[in-house]
Amino acid sequence: MDNSQVATAAKPTITNPKLLLWILMIVYVFNFLDRQIVNILAEPISRDLNLSDTQIGLLTGLAFALFYTLLGIPIARYADNSSTNRVGLISISLAVWSAMTALCGLAQNFAQLALARVGVGVGEAGCTPAAHSLITDSVPPEKRSSAIAFYGLGIPIGSLLGLVIGGALNDIYGWRVAFMAVAIPGLILAAFLPFILREPRKAEAAARALSGEKARDALSTKDALKEVYSSRAFVLLAIAASFTAFLSYGKSVWAVILFIRSHGLSPGETGLLLGIVLGVAGMVGTWLGGMMADKFGKIDKRHLLTTPALGMVIATPILFLGYFATDWRVAIILLFVPSALNAAYYGPTYATVQGLVKPEARAVAAAFMLFGQNLIGLGLGPLLFGMMSDAFKPLAGDESVRWVLYGAAWLGLIPAYFFWRASLRLKEELKTG
């Protein structure tokens, strides 16, 4: 049977790439909505359960991130197996984290809420590595940054909805109802997802069987680790992305609290304003980052990472001025541009990672990136910001959060440096397939 007959036999079981991207992006919206809604609810929860800023940092960060990162790598190894149905894996993960989000609304104390947040992290560990692997198998390399950036739009959209919906529901019904309400759409989508998307590996297996081609051998854990960490560019990218996440997650939690404590806005007002303004900024930055990488990466592979490196340098002083402003209107205007520039890293970074390793190690590569981003970023960012805020309170009072954010603005120069260093390795290390 010739190649055209093989392709025709396999074609009916392949999901249209555009539909795949739209559905996976919606799944990622629910991922970040359920993950980030706790940011806008942190202050009401703190008042209700009498929590310290350090405990808020634990709930918004480490309680979620620890189990997310610990389970992420073995789940990614499972996703890389050629017999694994990645669509089914994502569906189960979506159901688990949605159910655990609903349980957050039933918590009566810090320990119960922390355990529920752990459950959210356990569920979400199965989503992004499998999704990145699916996307990479479904789009050509020259469109990969834009495709992964489109999936990454789930971050700002989900965060936007978490702030707006969470703040509004809290003001009307309280924080418990907010948790339960946002969990419902995810549970519904999880039930229908296996009927909407198809696992492309089934079509690939059918095509190989018809052509007599052998299936690719799975990599051992040792070989997968060697494949990932033999790339110097990957290591530099992992450092850059982890530090970016550390700052991003820390700022996203404590900027909300800054507007409530220092600017005197209610959770509902803060959620609406920050959700819309910073959410739109995140969408613009994420999308443009992917588009710029695909456009200029064709000219020179090093330019895949130019936008993240330059963007973070430009964002640094503007971000500082946004935190320094005493009028919330001025502050929110100043935060728009740096928020967009800081979001531009997602598509270029993860598309580059997918191009640095063999297909058999793509989910594991994404999982290791997420390991650093979530353990260091989500796990330690909100927590250390909270600890620093508590430490500054004797001197700064309610302005302690502002002091912490001043430092966070200037630390953005560190990941910019590592993105630039990683870009210098791409001509040598980036694979074409």
Coordinates of N, CA and C in Angstrom, one line a residue, residues 15-96:
T15 N -8.1 14.1 14.9 CA -8.8 15.3 15.2 C -8.2 16.5 14.4
N16 N -9.1 17.3 13.9 CA -8.6 18.5 13.2 C -7.8 19.3 14.2
P17 N -6.6 19.8 13.7 CA -5.7 20.5 14.7 C -6.3 21.7 15.3
K18 N -7.1 22.5 14.5 CA -7.7 23.7 15.1 C -8.7 23.3 16.2
L19 N -9.5 22.2 16.0 CA -10.4 21.8 17.1 C -9.6 21.3 18.3
L20 N -8.5 20.6 18.0 CA -7.7 20.1 19.1 C -7.2 21.3 19.9
L21 N -6.7 22.3 19.3 CA -6.1 23.5 20.0 C -7.2 24.2 20.8
W22 N -8.4 24.4 20.2 CA -9.5 25.1 20.9 C -9.9 24.3 22.1
I23 N -10.1 23.0 22.0 CA -10.5 22.2 23.2 C -9.5 22.2 24.2
L24 N -8.2 21.9 23.9 CA -7.2 21.9 24.9 C -7.0 23.3 25.5
M25 N -7.2 24.3 24.8 CA -7.1 25.7 25.4 C -8.2 25.9 26.4
I26 N -9.4 25.4 26.1 CA -10.5 25.5 27.1 C -10.2 24.7 28.3
V27 N -9.7 23.5 28.1 CA -9.3 22.7 29.3 C -8.3 23.5 30.2
Y28 N -7.3 24.1 29.5 CA -6.3 24.9 30.2 C -6.9 26.1 30.9
V29 N -8.0 26.7 30.3 CA -8.7 27.8 31.0 C -9.2 27.3 32.3
F30 N -9.9 26.1 32.3 CA -10.4 25.5 33.6 C -9.3 25.2 34.5
N31 N -8.1 24.8 34.0 CA -7.0 24.5 34.8 C -6.6 25.7 35.6
F32 N -6.4 26.8 34.9 CA -5.9 28.0 35.7 C -7.1 28.7 36.4
L33 N -8.3 28.6 36.0 CA -9.4 29.2 36.7 C -9.4 28.5 38.1
D34 N -9.4 27.2 38.1 CA -9.5 26.4 39.4 C -8.2 26.6 40.2
R35 N -7.1 26.8 39.6 CA -5.8 27.0 40.3 C -5.7 28.4 40.9
Q36 N -6.1 29.4 40.1 CA -5.9 30.8 40.5 C -7.0 31.5 41.2
I37 N -8.2 30.9 41.3 CA -9.3 31.5 41.9 C -9.0 31.8 43.4
V38 N -8.1 31.0 44.0 CA -7.8 31.2 45.4 C -7.1 32.5 45.6
N39 N -6.5 33.1 44.6 CA -5.8 34.4 44.8 C -6.8 35.5 45.2
I40 N -7.9 35.6 44.5 CA -8.9 36.6 44.8 C -9.7 36.3 46.1
L41 N -9.7 35.0 46.4 CA -10.4 34.6 47.6 C -9.5 34.6 48.9
A42 N -8.2 34.8 48.7 CA -7.3 34.6 49.8 C -7.6 35.5 51.0
E43 N -7.9 36.8 50.7 CA -8.2 37.7 51.8 C -9.5 37.4 52.5
P44 N -10.6 37.1 51.8 CA -11.8 36.7 52.6 C -11.6 35.3 53.3
I45 N -10.8 34.4 52.8 CA -10.5 33.2 53.5 C -9.7 33.4 54.7
S46 N -8.7 34.3 54.5 CA -7.9 34.7 55.7 C -8.7 35.3 56.8
R47 N -9.6 36.1 56.5 CA -10.4 36.7 57.6 C -11.4 35.7 58.2
D48 N -11.9 34.8 57.4 CA -12.9 33.8 57.9 C -12.2 32.8 58.8
L49 N -11.0 32.3 58.3 CA -10.3 31.2 59.0 C -9.2 31.7 59.9
N50 N -9.0 33.0 59.9 CA -8.0 33.7 60.8 C -6.6 33.1 60.4
L51 N -6.2 33.3 59.1 CA -4.9 32.8 58.7 C -3.8 34.0 58.6
S52 N -2.6 33.6 58.7 CA -1.5 34.5 58.6 C -1.1 34.7 57.1
D53 N -0.3 35.6 56.7 CA 0.2 35.8 55.3 C 1.0 34.6 54.9
T54 N 1.7 34.0 55.8 CA 2.5 32.8 55.5 C 1.6 31.6 55.1
Q55 N 0.5 31.5 55.9 CA -0.5 30.4 55.6 C -1.2 30.7 54.2
I56 N -1.4 32.0 53.9 CA -2.0 32.3 52.6 C -1.0 31.9 51.5
G57 N 0.3 32.2 51.7 CA 1.3 31.8 50.8 C 1.3 30.3 50.6
L58 N 1.2 29.5 51.6 CA 1.1 28.0 51.5 C -0.1 27.6 50.7
L59 N -1.2 28.1 51.0 CA -2.5 27.7 50.3 C -2.4 28.1 48.8
T60 N -1.9 29.3 48.5 CA -1.9 29.7 47.1 C -0.7 29.1 46.3
G61 N 0.2 28.5 47.0 CA 1.4 28.0 46.4 C 1.8 26.6 46.7
L62 N 2.6 26.4 47.8 CA 3.2 25.1 48.0 C 2.2 24.0 48.2
A63 N 1.1 24.2 48.8 CA 0.1 23.1 49.0 C -0.3 22.5 47.7
F64 N -0.4 23.4 46.7 CA -0.8 22.9 45.3 C 0.4 22.4 44.6
A65 N 1.5 23.1 44.6 CA 2.7 22.9 43.8 C 3.4 21.6 44.1
L66 N 3.5 21.3 45.4 CA 4.4 20.2 45.8 C 3.9 18.9 45.2
F67 N 2.7 18.5 45.3 CA 2.2 17.3 44.7 C 2.1 17.4 43.2
Y68 N 1.8 18.5 42.7 CA 1.7 18.8 41.2 C 3.1 18.4 40.6
T69 N 4.2 18.9 41.2 CA 5.5 18.6 40.7 C 5.9 17.2 40.9
L70 N 5.6 16.6 42.1 CA 6.1 15.2 42.4 C 5.4 14.2 41.5
L71 N 4.1 14.4 41.1 CA 3.4 13.5 40.3 C 3.6 13.8 38.8
G72 N 4.0 15.0 38.5 CA 4.1 15.5 37.1 C 5.0 14.6 36.3
I73 N 6.2 14.2 36.8 CA 7.2 13.5 36.0 C 6.7 12.0 35.7
P74 N 6.3 11.3 36.7 CA 5.8 9.9 36.4 C 4.6 9.9 35.5
I75 N 3.7 10.9 35.7 CA 2.5 10.9 34.8 C 3.0 11.3 33.4
A76 N 4.0 12.1 33.2 CA 4.5 12.5 31.9 C 5.2 11.3 31.3
R77 N 5.9 10.5 32.1 CA 6.5 9.2 31.5 C 5.4 8.3 31.0
Y78 N 4.3 8.3 31.7 CA 3.2 7.5 31.2 C 2.6 8.1 29.9
A79 N 2.5 9.4 29.9 CA 2.0 10.1 28.7 C 2.9 9.8 27.4
D80 N 4.2 9.7 27.7 CA 5.1 9.5 26.6 C 5.1 8.1 26.0
N81 N 4.5 7.1 26.8 CA 4.4 5.8 26.3 C 3.5 5.7 25.0
S82 N 3.9 5.0 24.0 CA 3.2 5.1 22.7 C 1.8 4.4 22.8
S83 N 1.6 3.7 23.8 CA 0.2 3.0 24.0 C -0.7 3.8 24.8
T84 N -0.3 5.0 25.4 CA -1.1 5.8 26.3 C -2.1 6.6 25.5
N85 N -3.3 6.7 25.9 CA -4.3 7.6 25.4 C -4.2 8.9 26.1
R86 N -3.6 9.9 25.5 CA -3.4 11.1 26.2 C -4.7 11.9 26.4
V87 N -5.6 11.7 25.5 CA -6.9 12.4 25.7 C -7.6 11.9 26.9
G88 N -7.6 10.6 27.1 CA -8.2 10.0 28.3 C -7.5 10.4 29.6
L89 N -6.2 10.5 29.5 CA -5.5 11.0 30.7 C -5.9 12.4 31.0
I90 N -6.0 13.3 30.1 CA -6.4 14.7 30.3 C -7.8 14.8 30.9
S91 N -8.7 13.9 30.3 CA -10.1 13.9 30.8 C -10.2 13.5 32.3
I92 N -9.5 12.5 32.7 CA -9.5 12.0 34.1 C -8.9 13.1 35.0
S93 N -7.8 13.7 34.5 CA -7.1 14.8 35.3 C -8.1 16.0 35.5
L94 N -8.8 16.3 34.5 CA -9.8 17.4 34.5 C -10.9 17.1 35.6
A95 N -11.4 15.9 35.6 CA -12.4 15.5 36.5 C -11.9 15.6 38.0
V96 N -10.7 15.1 38.2 CA -10.1 15.1 39.5 C -9.9 16.5 40.1

